[in-house]
mmCIF file of N, CA and C in Angstrom:
data_model
loop_
_atom_site.group_PDB
_atom_site.id
_atom_site.type_symbol
_atom_site.label_atom_id
_atom_site.label_comp_id
_atom_site.label_asym_id
_atom_site.label_seq_id
_atom_site.Cartn_x
_atom_site.Cartn_y
_atom_site.Cartn_z
ATOM 1 N N MET A 99 138.332 99.070 75.573
ATOM 2 C CA MET A 99 139.599 99.096 76.287
ATOM 3 C C MET A 99 139.535 100.195 77.345
ATOM 4 N N GLY A 100 140.242 99.974 78.399
ATOM 5 C CA GLY A 100 140.298 100.983 79.436
ATOM 6 C C GLY A 100 141.356 100.656 80.458
ATOM 7 N N ARG A 101 141.676 101.649 81.255
ATOM 8 C CA ARG A 101 142.645 101.481 82.334
ATOM 9 C C ARG A 101 141.946 101.715 83.654
ATOM 10 N N ASN A 102 142.406 101.049 84.679
ATOM 11 C CA ASN A 102 141.857 101.225 86.006
ATOM 12 C C ASN A 102 142.580 102.410 86.653
ATOM 13 N N LEU A 103 142.037 103.583 86.452
ATOM 14 C CA LEU A 103 142.660 104.800 86.956
ATOM 15 C C LEU A 103 142.283 105.030 88.415
ATOM 16 N N ALA A 104 143.113 105.749 89.123
ATOM 17 C CA ALA A 104 142.856 106.028 90.539
ATOM 18 C C ALA A 104 141.542 106.781 90.741
ATOM 19 N N LYS A 105 141.163 107.628 89.812
ATOM 20 C CA LYS A 105 139.940 108.422 89.945
ATOM 21 C C LYS A 105 138.693 107.604 89.643
ATOM 22 N N ARG A 106 138.823 106.549 88.867
ATOM 23 C CA ARG A 106 137.691 105.695 88.488
ATOM 24 C C ARG A 106 137.893 104.306 89.038
ATOM 25 N N GLU A 107 136.859 103.715 89.565
ATOM 26 C CA GLU A 107 137.016 102.399 90.166
ATOM 27 C C GLU A 107 137.003 101.254 89.163
ATOM 28 N N LYS A 108 136.515 101.483 87.945
ATOM 29 C CA LYS A 108 136.510 100.403 86.960
ATOM 30 C C LYS A 108 136.925 100.930 85.589
ATOM 31 N N PRO A 109 137.599 100.078 84.817
ATOM 32 C CA PRO A 109 138.111 100.520 83.527
ATOM 33 C C PRO A 109 137.059 100.586 82.416
ATOM 34 N N PHE A 110 135.892 99.973 82.644
ATOM 35 C CA PHE A 110 134.841 99.977 81.623
ATOM 36 C C PHE A 110 133.639 100.751 82.141
ATOM 37 N N ARG A 111 132.920 101.381 81.230
ATOM 38 C CA ARG A 111 131.678 102.038 81.610
ATOM 39 C C ARG A 111 130.684 101.922 80.470
ATOM 40 N N PHE A 112 129.424 102.089 80.812
ATOM 41 C CA PHE A 112 128.347 102.001 79.831
ATOM 42 C C PHE A 112 127.788 103.394 79.607
ATOM 43 N N ILE A 113 127.520 103.720 78.349
ATOM 44 C CA ILE A 113 126.979 105.023 77.974
ATOM 45 C C ILE A 113 125.633 104.787 77.305
ATOM 46 N N PHE A 114 124.607 105.465 77.790
ATOM 47 C CA PHE A 114 123.263 105.339 77.224
ATOM 48 C C PHE A 114 123.151 106.354 76.100
ATOM 49 N N ASN A 115 123.180 105.883 74.868
ATOM 50 C CA ASN A 115 123.179 106.745 73.681
ATOM 51 C C ASN A 115 121.743 107.060 73.266
ATOM 52 N N ARG A 116 121.142 108.041 73.906
ATOM 53 C CA ARG A 116 119.774 108.431 73.559
ATOM 54 C C ARG A 116 119.730 109.334 72.333
ATOM 55 N N SER A 117 120.861 109.838 71.918
ATOM 56 C CA SER A 117 120.899 110.759 70.777
ATOM 57 C C SER A 117 120.954 110.032 69.441
ATOM 58 N N GLN A 118 121.151 108.726 69.458
ATOM 59 C CA GLN A 118 121.330 107.922 68.257
ATOM 60 C C GLN A 118 122.553 108.367 67.460
ATOM 61 N N ALA A 119 123.539 108.918 68.166
ATOM 62 C CA ALA A 119 124.790 109.312 67.524
ATOM 63 C C ALA A 119 125.530 108.061 67.065
ATOM 64 N N THR A 120 126.301 108.183 66.015
ATOM 65 C CA THR A 120 127.106 107.079 65.528
ATOM 66 C C THR A 120 128.293 106.906 66.455
ATOM 67 N N ALA A 121 128.493 105.693 66.929
ATOM 68 C CA ALA A 121 129.599 105.416 67.845
ATOM 69 C C ALA A 121 130.842 105.014 67.059
ATOM 70 N N ALA A 122 131.988 105.455 67.568
ATOM 71 C CA ALA A 122 133.249 105.063 66.953
ATOM 72 C C ALA A 122 133.467 103.573 67.175
ATOM 73 N N ASN A 123 134.364 102.990 66.415
ATOM 74 C CA ASN A 123 134.562 101.545 66.505
ATOM 75 C C ASN A 123 135.360 101.114 67.736
ATOM 76 N N VAL A 124 135.635 102.019 68.654
ATOM 77 C CA VAL A 124 136.327 101.640 69.881
ATOM 78 C C VAL A 124 135.343 101.236 70.974
ATOM 79 N N TYR A 125 134.047 101.271 70.671
ATOM 80 C CA TYR A 125 133.016 100.916 71.626
ATOM 81 C C TYR A 125 132.366 99.591 71.245
ATOM 82 N N LEU A 126 131.893 98.854 72.249
ATOM 83 C CA LEU A 126 131.033 97.707 71.998
ATOM 84 C C LEU A 126 129.615 98.249 72.016
ATOM 85 N N LEU A 127 128.842 97.928 71.021
ATOM 86 C CA LEU A 127 127.474 98.431 70.933
ATOM 87 C C LEU A 127 126.503 97.307 71.270
ATOM 88 N N LEU A 128 125.514 97.609 72.085
ATOM 89 C CA LEU A 128 124.496 96.634 72.456
ATOM 90 C C LEU A 128 123.185 97.020 71.797
ATOM 91 N N TYR A 129 122.567 96.066 71.122
ATOM 92 C CA TYR A 129 121.282 96.286 70.481
ATOM 93 C C TYR A 129 120.263 95.349 71.112
ATOM 94 N N PRO A 130 119.164 95.874 71.666
ATOM 95 C CA PRO A 130 118.198 95.018 72.358
ATOM 96 C C PRO A 130 117.470 94.065 71.421
ATOM 97 N N ILE A 131 117.161 92.869 71.951
ATOM 98 C CA ILE A 131 116.362 91.895 71.211
ATOM 99 C C ILE A 131 114.926 92.425 71.121
ATOM 100 N N PRO A 132 114.095 91.892 70.219
ATOM 101 C CA PRO A 132 112.731 92.408 70.037
ATOM 102 C C PRO A 132 111.906 92.509 71.320
ATOM 103 N N ALA A 133 112.001 91.520 72.223
ATOM 104 C CA ALA A 133 111.222 91.580 73.472
ATOM 105 C C ALA A 133 111.629 92.787 74.312
ATOM 106 N N LEU A 134 112.914 93.091 74.337
ATOM 107 C CA LEU A 134 113.386 94.249 75.095
ATOM 108 C C LEU A 134 113.000 95.545 74.391
ATOM 109 N N VAL A 135 113.063 95.572 73.064
ATOM 110 C CA VAL A 135 112.636 96.755 72.306
ATOM 111 C C VAL A 135 111.177 97.076 72.618
ATOM 112 N N LYS A 136 110.328 96.054 72.591
ATOM 113 C CA LYS A 136 108.901 96.251 72.862
ATOM 114 C C LYS A 136 108.693 96.793 74.274
ATOM 115 N N ALA A 137 109.407 96.222 75.232
ATOM 116 C CA ALA A 137 109.289 96.682 76.614
ATOM 117 C C ALA A 137 109.775 98.128 76.749
ATOM 118 N N LEU A 138 110.837 98.486 76.032
ATOM 119 C CA LEU A 138 111.363 99.851 76.072
ATOM 120 C C LEU A 138 110.373 100.844 75.464
ATOM 121 N N GLU A 139 109.676 100.420 74.420
ATOM 122 C CA GLU A 139 108.667 101.292 73.801
ATOM 123 C C GLU A 139 107.480 101.505 74.734
ATOM 124 N N THR A 140 107.131 100.481 75.488
ATOM 125 C CA THR A 140 106.000 100.549 76.408
ATOM 126 C C THR A 140 106.322 101.374 77.647
ATOM 127 N N ASP A 141 107.548 101.225 78.142
ATOM 128 C CA ASP A 141 107.962 101.896 79.373
ATOM 129 C C ASP A 141 109.258 102.661 79.137
ATOM 130 N N PRO A 142 109.187 103.960 78.847
ATOM 131 C CA PRO A 142 110.386 104.745 78.561
ATOM 132 C C PRO A 142 111.415 104.753 79.704
ATOM 133 N N GLU A 143 110.962 104.615 80.939
ATOM 134 C CA GLU A 143 111.874 104.613 82.092
ATOM 135 C C GLU A 143 112.729 103.343 82.133
ATOM 136 N N LEU A 144 112.282 102.299 81.466
ATOM 137 C CA LEU A 144 113.004 101.036 81.461
ATOM 138 C C LEU A 144 114.409 101.188 80.891
ATOM 139 N N GLY A 145 114.576 102.013 79.881
ATOM 140 C CA GLY A 145 115.903 102.235 79.290
ATOM 141 C C GLY A 145 116.897 102.734 80.316
ATOM 142 N N ARG A 146 116.444 103.652 81.150
ATOM 143 C CA ARG A 146 117.306 104.183 82.208
ATOM 144 C C ARG A 146 117.632 103.096 83.228
ATOM 145 N N LEU A 147 116.656 102.249 83.565
ATOM 146 C CA LEU A 147 116.891 101.164 84.514
ATOM 147 C C LEU A 147 117.897 100.146 83.955
ATOM 148 N N VAL A 148 117.779 99.840 82.672
ATOM 149 C CA VAL A 148 118.717 98.906 82.034
ATOM 150 C C VAL A 148 120.121 99.496 82.074
ATOM 151 N N TRP A 149 120.232 100.770 81.720
ATOM 152 C CA TRP A 149 121.537 101.431 81.740
ATOM 153 C C TRP A 149 122.124 101.442 83.154
ATOM 154 N N LYS A 150 121.302 101.764 84.148
ATOM 155 C CA LYS A 150 121.782 101.788 85.533
ATOM 156 C C LYS A 150 122.282 100.410 85.960
ATOM 157 N N PHE A 151 121.568 99.371 85.552
ATOM 158 C CA PHE A 151 122.032 98.022 85.881
ATOM 159 C C PHE A 151 123.385 97.750 85.223
ATOM 160 N N LEU A 152 123.484 98.014 83.919
ATOM 161 C CA LEU A 152 124.743 97.759 83.215
ATOM 162 C C LEU A 152 125.898 98.525 83.857
ATOM 163 N N ASP A 153 125.638 99.782 84.193
ATOM 164 C CA ASP A 153 126.681 100.616 84.779
ATOM 165 C C ASP A 153 127.042 100.171 86.201
ATOM 166 N N SER A 154 126.172 99.419 86.846
ATOM 167 C CA SER A 154 126.440 98.973 88.216
ATOM 168 C C SER A 154 127.105 97.599 88.281
ATOM 169 N N ILE A 155 127.364 96.987 87.145
ATOM 170 C CA ILE A 155 128.039 95.680 87.157
ATOM 171 C C ILE A 155 129.412 95.873 87.808
ATOM 172 N N PRO A 156 129.706 95.089 88.832
ATOM 173 C CA PRO A 156 130.985 95.254 89.528
ATOM 174 C C PRO A 156 132.184 95.083 88.596
ATOM 175 N N ALA A 157 133.205 95.862 88.866
ATOM 176 C CA ALA A 157 134.424 95.800 88.061
ATOM 177 C C ALA A 157 134.982 94.380 88.029
ATOM 178 N N GLU A 158 134.905 93.675 89.155
ATOM 179 C CA GLU A 158 135.446 92.317 89.221
ATOM 180 C C GLU A 158 134.747 91.386 88.229
ATOM 181 N N THR A 159 133.442 91.589 88.054
ATOM 182 C CA THR A 159 132.679 90.760 87.110
ATOM 183 C C THR A 159 133.149 91.018 85.691
ATOM 184 N N LEU A 160 133.289 92.283 85.333
ATOM 185 C CA LEU A 160 133.728 92.629 83.983
ATOM 186 C C LEU A 160 135.170 92.185 83.748
ATOM 187 N N LEU A 161 136.021 92.423 84.729
ATOM 188 C CA LEU A 161 137.424 92.059 84.573
ATOM 189 C C LEU A 161 137.594 90.544 84.514
ATOM 190 N N GLY A 162 136.700 89.811 85.183
ATOM 191 C CA GLY A 162 136.755 88.353 85.151
ATOM 192 C C GLY A 162 136.438 87.783 83.788
ATOM 193 N N GLU A 163 135.691 88.528 82.992
ATOM 194 C CA GLU A 163 135.355 88.061 81.641
ATOM 195 C C GLU A 163 136.315 88.603 80.593
ATOM 196 N N GLY A 164 136.938 89.735 80.859
ATOM 197 C CA GLY A 164 137.839 90.360 79.892
ATOM 198 C C GLY A 164 139.269 89.870 80.049
ATOM 199 N N ARG A 165 140.189 90.668 79.589
ATOM 200 C CA ARG A 165 141.605 90.329 79.673
ATOM 201 C C ARG A 165 142.405 91.576 80.011
ATOM 202 N N VAL A 166 143.620 91.393 80.441
ATOM 203 C CA VAL A 166 144.481 92.530 80.774
ATOM 204 C C VAL A 166 145.808 92.357 80.047
ATOM 205 N N TYR A 167 146.297 93.466 79.532
ATOM 206 C CA TYR A 167 147.581 93.477 78.826
ATOM 207 C C TYR A 167 148.598 94.220 79.683
ATOM 208 N N GLY A 168 149.841 94.176 79.263
ATOM 209 C CA GLY A 168 150.907 94.853 79.983
ATOM 210 C C GLY A 168 150.583 96.314 80.239
ATOM 211 N N GLY A 169 151.010 96.797 81.382
ATOM 212 C CA GLY A 169 150.772 98.195 81.723
ATOM 213 C C GLY A 169 149.370 98.459 82.245
ATOM 214 N N GLY A 170 148.582 97.407 82.477
ATOM 215 C CA GLY A 170 147.252 97.583 83.056
ATOM 216 C C GLY A 170 146.170 97.979 82.073
ATOM 217 N N LEU A 171 146.325 97.656 80.795
ATOM 218 C CA LEU A 171 145.292 97.951 79.802
ATOM 219 C C LEU A 171 144.307 96.780 79.762
ATOM 220 N N TYR A 172 143.057 97.070 80.088
ATOM 221 C CA TYR A 172 142.010 96.049 80.098
ATOM 222 C C TYR A 172 141.251 96.088 78.786
ATOM 223 N N LYS A 173 140.860 94.901 78.309
ATOM 224 C CA LYS A 173 140.126 94.815 77.058
ATOM 225 C C LYS A 173 139.006 93.800 77.204
ATOM 226 N N MET A 174 137.868 94.110 76.602
ATOM 227 C CA MET A 174 136.745 93.186 76.607
ATOM 228 C C MET A 174 136.215 93.074 75.185
ATOM 229 N N GLU A 175 136.076 91.839 74.731
ATOM 230 C CA GLU A 175 135.531 91.551 73.405
ATOM 231 C C GLU A 175 134.028 91.291 73.527
ATOM 232 N N PRO A 176 133.285 91.403 72.429
ATOM 233 C CA PRO A 176 131.833 91.167 72.487
ATOM 234 C C PRO A 176 131.454 89.823 73.096
ATOM 235 N N LYS A 177 132.147 88.759 72.740
ATOM 236 C CA LYS A 177 131.809 87.439 73.291
ATOM 237 C C LYS A 177 132.073 87.376 74.793
ATOM 238 N N GLU A 178 133.054 88.120 75.263
ATOM 239 C CA GLU A 178 133.342 88.151 76.698
ATOM 240 C C GLU A 178 132.241 88.919 77.439
ATOM 241 N N LEU A 179 131.804 90.030 76.881
ATOM 242 C CA LEU A 179 130.715 90.798 77.485
ATOM 243 C C LEU A 179 129.424 89.985 77.480
ATOM 244 N N ALA A 180 129.246 89.173 76.471
ATOM 245 C CA ALA A 180 128.028 88.351 76.375
ATOM 246 C C ALA A 180 127.907 87.355 77.527
ATOM 247 N N ASN A 181 128.997 87.036 78.179
ATOM 248 C CA ASN A 181 128.975 86.081 79.286
ATOM 249 C C ASN A 181 128.650 86.709 80.631
ATOM 250 N N VAL A 182 128.548 88.009 80.684
ATOM 251 C CA VAL A 182 128.257 88.691 81.946
ATOM 252 C C VAL A 182 126.776 88.481 82.290
ATOM 253 N N PRO A 183 126.468 88.050 83.523
ATOM 254 C CA PRO A 183 125.069 87.834 83.907
ATOM 255 C C PRO A 183 124.230 89.105 83.780
ATOM 256 N N ALA A 184 122.999 88.935 83.335
ATOM 257 C CA ALA A 184 122.075 90.061 83.162
ATOM 258 C C ALA A 184 120.746 89.758 83.839
ATOM 259 N N ASP A 185 120.799 89.097 84.977
ATOM 260 C CA ASP A 185 119.588 88.671 85.679
ATOM 261 C C ASP A 185 118.642 89.823 85.995
ATOM 262 N N ALA A 186 119.188 90.955 86.428
ATOM 263 C CA ALA A 186 118.339 92.085 86.819
ATOM 264 C C ALA A 186 117.558 92.638 85.630
ATOM 265 N N ILE A 187 118.153 92.625 84.456
ATOM 266 C CA ILE A 187 117.436 93.091 83.264
ATOM 267 C C ILE A 187 116.371 92.071 82.893
ATOM 268 N N ALA A 188 116.723 90.803 82.916
ATOM 269 C CA ALA A 188 115.769 89.751 82.569
ATOM 270 C C ALA A 188 114.561 89.785 83.497
ATOM 271 N N ALA A 189 114.774 90.092 84.768
ATOM 272 C CA ALA A 189 113.673 90.137 85.736
ATOM 273 C C ALA A 189 112.679 91.252 85.421
ATOM 274 N N LEU A 190 113.112 92.274 84.688
ATOM 275 C CA LEU A 190 112.229 93.375 84.315
ATOM 276 C C LEU A 190 111.287 93.001 83.181
ATOM 277 N N LEU A 191 111.580 91.905 82.497
ATOM 278 C CA LEU A 191 110.815 91.513 81.322
ATOM 279 C C LEU A 191 110.030 90.240 81.596
ATOM 280 N N PRO A 192 108.720 90.320 81.611
ATOM 281 C CA PRO A 192 107.901 89.153 81.927
ATOM 282 C C PRO A 192 108.143 87.957 81.013
ATOM 283 N N LYS A 193 108.412 88.190 79.736
ATOM 284 C CA LYS A 193 108.599 87.075 78.801
ATOM 285 C C LYS A 193 109.922 86.360 79.028
ATOM 286 N N ILE A 194 110.882 87.056 79.611
ATOM 287 C CA ILE A 194 112.180 86.435 79.864
ATOM 288 C C ILE A 194 112.194 85.962 81.315
ATOM 289 N N GLY A 195 112.129 86.901 82.255
ATOM 290 C CA GLY A 195 111.950 86.629 83.667
ATOM 291 C C GLY A 195 112.744 85.490 84.277
ATOM 292 N N ARG A 196 113.885 85.188 83.785
ATOM 293 C CA ARG A 196 114.723 84.123 84.325
ATOM 294 C C ARG A 196 116.176 84.579 84.228
ATOM 295 N N PRO A 197 117.090 83.913 84.910
ATOM 296 C CA PRO A 197 118.495 84.299 84.776
ATOM 297 C C PRO A 197 118.905 84.313 83.304
ATOM 298 N N ALA A 198 119.659 85.309 82.924
ATOM 299 C CA ALA A 198 120.047 85.445 81.522
ATOM 300 C C ALA A 198 121.462 85.987 81.417
ATOM 301 N N LYS A 199 122.034 85.788 80.263
ATOM 302 C CA LYS A 199 123.325 86.384 79.938
ATOM 303 C C LYS A 199 123.052 87.547 78.999
ATOM 304 N N GLN A 200 124.031 88.424 78.859
ATOM 305 C CA GLN A 200 123.870 89.595 78.004
ATOM 306 C C GLN A 200 123.412 89.193 76.598
ATOM 307 N N HIS A 201 123.984 88.122 76.052
ATOM 308 C CA HIS A 201 123.683 87.751 74.660
ATOM 309 C C HIS A 201 122.223 87.339 74.469
ATOM 310 N N GLU A 202 121.505 87.037 75.553
ATOM 311 C CA GLU A 202 120.101 86.671 75.429
ATOM 312 C C GLU A 202 119.189 87.902 75.418
ATOM 313 N N LEU A 203 119.717 89.047 75.792
ATOM 314 C CA LEU A 203 118.929 90.270 75.852
ATOM 315 C C LEU A 203 119.304 91.266 74.769
ATOM 316 N N PHE A 204 120.497 91.134 74.254
ATOM 317 C CA PHE A 204 120.968 92.057 73.241
ATOM 318 C C PHE A 204 121.459 91.263 72.043
ATOM 319 N N GLY A 205 121.290 91.839 70.855
ATOM 320 C CA GLY A 205 121.759 91.182 69.648
ATOM 321 C C GLY A 205 123.258 91.212 69.597
ATOM 322 N N LYS A 206 123.816 90.880 68.469
ATOM 323 C CA LYS A 206 125.247 90.846 68.325
ATOM 324 C C LYS A 206 125.850 92.206 68.640
ATOM 325 N N SER A 207 126.934 92.201 69.378
ATOM 326 C CA SER A 207 127.667 93.416 69.712
ATOM 327 C C SER A 207 128.630 93.706 68.583
ATOM 328 N N ALA A 208 128.891 94.964 68.378
ATOM 329 C CA ALA A 208 129.866 95.361 67.363
ATOM 330 C C ALA A 208 131.066 95.967 68.075
ATOM 331 N N ALA A 209 132.237 95.669 67.593
ATOM 332 C CA ALA A 209 133.444 96.247 68.186
ATOM 333 C C ALA A 209 133.844 97.470 67.413
#
């Protein structure tokens, strides 16, 4: 959930959890599929590239998949996030290398 505040251009953001800290249940968690895990182990910089791509998804794309409640509160469910195109991430992986949706690159999201 998030609000479109004047200081921030989009109500949602992605956080790269390199510390393996436990996330509160107010976050959607993305877990990479085995092909992405293998690629991340081979190329440590890939994790940063994936995060940069996720963080650069236009607000309009995210808002188009999510919903808005009264007072400007935006919400996105795991299935809605799964519909967001992830072509740039798929292009980084030779075994995938085709247009993909989030759900094809990451396992089930947790709310």
